């Protein structure tokens, strides 16, 4: 009676842990969203657009002013030369852009290469579109792929590769050499890259985000996906975009027209203004976040936790095994939210096969008091953990 892929699907770990956090009145360092409400000038523009702006259906591809602003933003910040009229489409969040890419580009039976840990939405959407997943497993602490891993994964049947860079939940940023290697495989196997780059602005010195689209041979075979939710710390807004060469954009538009057709025009107008007026925000936001990251990392280290590097995203990972916790990540997270009042995300939830079970993801885009108390509560969870190794 119902589709078997959806029937078998569990509720996403983000919703599960946020639900438990609400139930137990816990501090929520799980789901990735900031404590702060987001830049006030952009929110004021949205409010103004609701009251005095246009509130009927906007053009299907998005407000021209936003598409121009997206092309300008990527031109200035990432050196991409984009034609806003034929290469930029506004979507209802990156999630819709991902769905458009999978629905518009996959033929049933096509092979799709994906990297684990996997953002939760990828695999069900790829499978529902008829794709057959080939998984490449990345492991801590480096979370990198190499030539042998790509040789094993790519074949003449590989239609798409899905790259999330910066990588949620690993908090790693793909080095230039690795991107060049992946580009080489895409060209060799005539593969399209779907690049989920929602975290592109949330990158900390000295790491640097480079778009795969800029690598040799990739301009015509890349769908680059962005999200204003992450650019402006407004995660609930669900204003995203997809950028691709005209032949790809034309077919992506066919998927978009029957998924959502459009995105709220008032939010689009505010994001357009934000992209054109936010150099200060883009300079300050990663510095503020790096400070929060360092505060949480410091507090955790003082409590005896081993913390992995975080070069981008809102996330920091703790290595439970190296921190003397014998429990697996899921059990630890359930104990932490239930008994110690702090929610976190078990990274094993991002693996389809052969999971890494010793890493817990924490969101640090929070106020200092929340981070300090979160670290204390995690230490409590560690103390309560059975079979503690130290
Ligand atoms: N991809 C990744 C890797 C994400 O982390 C997120 C949300 N945090 C999304 C996509 C979804 O973005 P949006 O809210 O714009 O749909
Ligand atoms: N991307 C956010 C995270 O990784 C959550 C998004 C969601 O809840 N779907 O925590």
XYZ file of C-alpha atoms and ligand atoms in Angstrom:
416
model
C 0.000 0.000 0.000
C 2.884 2.403 0.685
C 6.332 3.008 -0.721
C 8.780 0.553 0.816
C 11.701 3.017 1.027
C 9.690 5.460 3.125
C 7.923 2.756 5.119
C 11.293 1.409 6.260
C 12.759 4.810 7.032
C 13.336 5.778 10.673
C 12.662 9.344 11.850
C 15.780 11.448 11.278
C 18.242 11.532 14.180
C 17.964 15.350 14.347
C 14.251 15.203 15.096
C 14.695 12.256 17.491
C 17.359 13.995 19.574
C 15.615 17.390 19.551
C 12.417 15.618 20.653
C 14.264 13.930 23.529
C 15.890 17.252 24.453
C 12.439 18.863 24.717
C 11.046 15.916 26.684
C 13.892 15.962 29.213
C 14.358 19.740 29.279
C 17.945 19.154 28.151
C 20.474 21.571 26.647
C 20.388 20.878 22.925
C 23.860 20.547 21.378
C 22.400 18.093 18.843
C 20.540 19.532 15.863
C 22.552 22.269 14.142
C 20.977 25.657 14.725
C 22.271 28.820 16.410
C 21.000 30.235 19.713
C 21.049 33.737 18.235
C 18.150 34.919 16.037
C 20.268 35.846 12.959
C 21.314 39.253 11.513
C 18.716 41.876 12.388
C 18.992 43.977 9.178
C 18.141 40.920 7.083
C 15.216 40.000 9.319
C 13.997 43.621 9.091
C 14.119 43.440 5.306
C 12.030 40.273 5.424
C 9.481 41.911 7.731
C 9.325 44.961 5.480
C 8.840 42.717 2.432
C 5.977 40.896 4.144
C 4.229 44.180 4.950
C 4.949 46.275 1.875
C 6.496 43.976 -0.692
C 5.157 41.504 -3.203
C 3.516 38.456 -1.628
C 2.163 36.574 -4.642
C 3.909 33.890 -6.673
C 7.372 35.059 -7.690
C 9.002 33.842 -10.936
C 9.619 30.101 -10.923
C 13.427 30.365 -11.066
C 13.446 32.894 -8.227
C 13.422 36.695 -7.876
C 15.792 38.171 -10.491
C 17.402 40.319 -7.770
C 18.234 37.206 -5.733
C 19.568 35.243 -8.709
C 21.788 38.199 -9.603
C 22.914 38.493 -6.000
C 23.793 34.769 -5.882
C 25.872 35.032 -9.066
C 27.579 38.178 -7.726
C 28.296 36.536 -4.359
C 29.904 33.456 -5.901
C 31.811 35.642 -8.350
C 33.309 37.789 -5.579
C 33.928 35.064 -3.008
C 34.699 31.965 -5.068
C 35.812 33.333 -8.443
C 32.948 31.653 -10.333
C 31.684 33.343 -13.490
C 27.950 32.606 -13.508
C 25.175 33.848 -15.758
C 22.309 34.490 -13.338
C 19.682 34.190 -16.059
C 20.607 30.709 -17.255
C 22.590 29.182 -14.395
C 20.983 30.136 -11.052
C 17.738 28.738 -9.602
C 16.280 29.611 -6.183
C 14.902 26.659 -4.205
C 13.101 26.098 -0.921
C 16.255 25.261 0.992
C 19.183 23.131 -0.065
C 16.938 20.152 0.628
C 14.729 20.983 -2.331
C 17.782 21.560 -4.534
C 19.073 18.093 -3.594
C 15.720 16.552 -4.447
C 15.680 18.402 -7.798
C 19.171 17.175 -8.630
C 18.419 13.550 -7.799
C 15.023 13.495 -9.526
C 16.233 15.317 -12.624
C 19.583 13.604 -13.118
C 19.149 9.950 -12.092
C 17.726 7.282 -14.385
C 16.525 4.126 -12.580
C 19.525 1.809 -12.184
C 22.171 4.548 -12.417
C 25.012 4.236 -9.950
C 25.559 7.088 -7.526
C 28.753 7.422 -5.491
C 28.242 8.856 -1.993
C 30.608 9.352 0.925
C 29.869 8.138 4.457
C 29.254 9.813 6.890
C 26.196 10.826 4.856
C 23.870 13.731 5.514
C 20.587 12.035 6.435
C 18.562 13.086 3.379
C 20.865 11.795 0.631
C 20.395 8.069 0.564
C 16.587 7.866 0.790
C 16.238 10.537 -1.889
C 18.781 8.901 -4.209
C 17.093 5.509 -3.811
C 13.607 6.945 -4.316
C 14.884 8.462 -7.562
C 15.979 4.976 -8.653
C 19.701 5.383 -7.987
C 21.903 2.516 -6.824
C 24.266 3.777 -4.138
C 27.970 2.971 -4.006
C 29.345 4.074 -0.651
C 32.847 5.296 0.116
C 33.593 5.243 3.863
C 35.532 8.099 5.393
C 37.041 7.559 8.852
C 38.146 9.867 11.647
C 40.277 11.771 12.379
C 41.046 12.884 8.790
C 37.825 11.830 7.012
C 39.652 11.811 3.635
C 39.277 9.729 0.486
C 42.164 8.604 -1.721
C 42.732 7.315 -5.247
C 42.254 3.644 -4.323
C 38.860 4.398 -2.711
C 37.669 6.250 -5.810
C 39.006 3.513 -8.141
C 36.944 0.988 -6.178
C 33.780 3.129 -6.283
C 33.640 4.619 -9.788
C 32.705 2.654 -12.897
C 31.305 3.261 -16.376
C 27.846 3.140 -14.771
C 28.529 6.001 -12.321
C 26.094 8.751 -13.222
C 26.474 11.004 -10.177
C 28.745 11.617 -7.240
C 27.428 13.495 -4.203
C 29.978 15.589 -2.327
C 29.209 17.437 0.886
C 31.972 19.973 1.447
C 32.496 21.256 4.149
C 31.374 17.920 5.532
C 28.567 17.595 8.079
C 29.073 15.842 10.573
C 32.865 15.492 10.194
C 33.491 19.277 10.288
C 36.258 18.736 7.732
C 36.981 20.866 4.665
C 38.087 19.015 1.538
C 41.717 19.860 0.643
C 42.510 21.123 -2.859
C 44.381 17.946 -3.829
C 41.382 15.767 -2.938
C 39.024 17.948 -4.970
C 41.399 17.744 -7.934
C 41.437 13.956 -7.596
C 37.646 13.762 -7.506
C 37.402 16.069 -10.543
C 39.765 13.736 -12.409
C 37.424 10.792 -11.753
C 34.308 12.784 -12.722
C 35.869 13.680 -16.075
C 37.220 10.156 -16.664
C 33.855 8.487 -16.009
C 31.667 11.285 -17.412
C 30.028 11.737 -14.013
C 28.008 14.718 -12.753
C 28.933 16.058 -9.294
C 26.156 17.200 -6.976
C 27.989 19.454 -4.525
C 26.202 20.238 -1.289
C 28.137 23.318 -0.192
C 25.671 24.699 2.356
C 28.520 25.187 4.862
C 30.754 27.095 2.384
C 30.678 30.303 4.466
C 31.158 28.547 7.784
C 34.873 27.795 7.378
C 37.560 28.713 9.910
C 41.083 29.998 9.272
C 43.365 28.574 7.975
C 40.940 26.268 6.098
C 39.578 27.556 2.796
C 36.511 26.455 0.887
C 37.060 25.709 -2.793
C 34.113 24.862 -5.055
C 34.551 21.620 -7.036
C 32.881 23.464 -9.923
C 36.061 25.540 -10.392
C 38.276 22.500 -11.089
C 39.294 21.529 -14.633
C 36.485 19.854 -16.549
C 33.902 20.457 -13.793
C 32.199 23.685 -14.902
C 29.781 21.830 -17.195
C 29.231 18.798 -14.940
C 28.599 20.260 -11.479
C 25.418 21.193 -9.635
C 26.482 23.459 -6.786
C 23.979 23.820 -3.954
C 23.896 26.587 -1.335
C 21.642 27.667 1.532
C 20.879 31.100 2.977
C 19.992 29.234 6.169
C 23.671 28.538 6.758
C 25.054 31.711 5.144
C 23.042 33.929 7.480
C 22.417 31.658 10.468
C 18.677 31.618 9.673
C 18.228 27.854 9.482
C 14.432 27.970 9.460
C 14.205 30.139 6.361
C 14.737 27.367 3.817
C 15.926 29.590 1.015
C 18.464 27.726 -1.086
C 19.902 27.815 -4.555
C 21.319 25.564 -7.224
C 23.874 26.690 -9.728
C 24.732 24.734 -12.885
C 25.553 25.151 -16.578
C 22.479 25.909 -18.756
C 21.816 22.342 -20.040
C 21.723 21.067 -16.441
C 19.788 24.064 -15.118
C 17.095 23.512 -17.748
C 16.390 19.985 -16.552
C 16.735 20.913 -12.869
C 14.042 23.534 -13.478
C 11.649 20.794 -14.630
C 12.005 19.043 -11.281
C 11.727 22.321 -9.349
C 8.502 23.335 -11.109
C 6.601 20.416 -9.608
C 8.328 20.106 -6.258
C 7.699 23.583 -4.863
C 7.534 25.789 -7.984
C 8.594 28.830 -5.908
C 9.983 29.982 -2.563
C 8.447 32.763 -0.370
C 9.214 36.044 -2.193
C 9.650 38.118 0.967
C 12.401 35.838 2.255
C 14.006 35.830 -1.192
C 14.042 39.641 -1.206
C 15.679 39.736 2.227
C 18.347 37.197 1.223
C 19.068 39.195 -1.955
C 19.625 42.292 0.161
C 21.752 40.271 2.581
C 24.039 38.890 -0.108
C 24.709 42.360 -1.448
C 25.255 44.014 1.953
C 26.913 41.517 4.252
C 30.685 41.679 3.789
C 30.985 42.543 7.491
C 28.800 39.611 8.475
C 30.761 37.157 6.314
C 34.000 38.410 7.874
C 32.794 38.329 11.493
C 30.573 35.231 11.545
C 33.332 32.588 11.153
C 35.533 34.389 13.692
C 32.712 34.418 16.267
C 31.957 30.775 15.594
C 35.616 29.757 15.839
C 35.665 31.405 19.265
C 32.634 29.361 20.331
C 34.239 26.225 18.915
C 37.404 26.899 20.921
C 35.417 27.606 24.074
C 33.558 24.299 23.847
C 36.711 22.392 22.865
C 38.610 23.908 25.798
C 35.851 23.111 28.288
C 35.622 19.529 27.009
C 39.392 19.000 27.126
C 39.471 20.257 30.701
C 36.845 17.611 31.478
C 39.126 14.951 29.947
C 37.480 14.540 26.532
C 39.433 14.016 23.309
C 38.159 16.478 20.715
C 38.692 16.190 16.934
C 39.604 19.141 14.696
C 36.772 21.275 13.323
C 37.664 23.312 10.214
C 34.096 24.255 9.278
C 30.336 23.837 10.037
C 28.686 24.413 13.449
C 30.052 21.113 14.749
C 32.763 19.641 16.913
C 33.291 15.912 17.360
C 34.296 14.080 20.499
C 36.107 10.756 20.294
C 34.445 8.658 22.986
C 36.907 5.761 22.861
C 39.883 8.106 23.214
C 38.011 9.893 26.036
C 37.774 6.711 28.097
C 34.115 5.959 27.310
C 33.523 2.289 26.494
C 29.880 2.788 25.446
C 28.923 3.242 21.781
C 27.893 6.677 20.518
C 24.138 5.991 20.423
C 23.965 4.591 23.958
C 26.102 7.449 25.216
C 23.840 10.045 23.549
C 20.682 8.439 24.971
C 22.257 8.421 28.449
C 23.477 12.003 28.040
C 20.034 13.368 27.144
C 18.124 11.196 29.611
C 20.398 11.268 32.660
C 22.702 14.255 32.228
C 20.427 16.784 30.455
C 22.427 17.346 27.261
C 21.548 16.294 23.716
C 24.185 15.364 21.119
C 24.178 13.456 17.814
C 25.709 9.967 17.429
C 27.791 10.005 14.237
C 26.971 6.344 13.526
C 23.557 7.637 12.380
C 25.312 9.052 9.301
C 26.574 5.635 8.162
C 24.534 3.157 6.154
C 27.094 0.350 6.481
C 30.022 -0.431 8.779
C 29.423 2.594 11.054
C 31.989 4.455 13.094
C 30.441 4.107 16.581
C 32.848 6.089 18.761
C 32.168 9.685 17.702
C 29.614 12.153 19.035
C 28.763 15.423 17.233
C 28.163 18.623 19.224
C 26.794 21.923 17.916
C 28.747 24.951 19.199
C 26.742 27.808 17.619
C 25.426 28.546 21.116
C 25.878 31.123 23.887
C 28.922 30.738 26.143
C 26.805 29.745 29.165
C 25.117 27.014 27.126
C 28.479 25.674 25.922
C 29.977 25.707 29.434
C 26.982 23.970 30.980
C 26.839 21.521 28.054
C 30.454 20.492 28.666
C 29.731 20.001 32.393
C 26.739 17.815 31.594
C 28.702 15.761 29.076
C 31.265 15.148 31.798
C 28.411 13.938 34.000
C 27.244 11.574 31.243
C 30.791 10.271 30.955
C 30.949 9.683 34.723
C 27.648 7.763 34.598
C 28.737 5.679 31.610
C 29.195 1.982 32.444
C 32.547 0.284 31.871
C 34.354 3.583 31.858
C 37.917 2.836 30.781
C 39.652 5.459 32.917
N 22.869 19.661 3.507
C 23.592 19.677 4.626
C 24.951 19.050 4.639
C 23.078 20.260 5.780
O 23.797 20.260 6.909
C 21.789 20.844 5.735
C 21.130 21.444 6.936
N 21.886 21.759 7.917
C 21.083 20.813 4.544
C 21.650 20.213 3.445
C 19.695 21.382 4.430
O 19.715 22.746 4.144
P 18.337 23.567 4.066
O 17.899 23.813 5.467
O 18.710 24.812 3.326
O 17.369 22.725 3.325
N 21.505 20.203 9.145
C 21.143 20.203 10.524
C 22.131 19.348 11.292
O 22.968 18.740 10.711
C 19.778 19.647 10.784
C 18.817 19.737 9.683
C 17.584 18.958 10.014
O 17.191 18.835 11.147
N 17.008 18.375 9.008
O 22.045 19.259 12.477
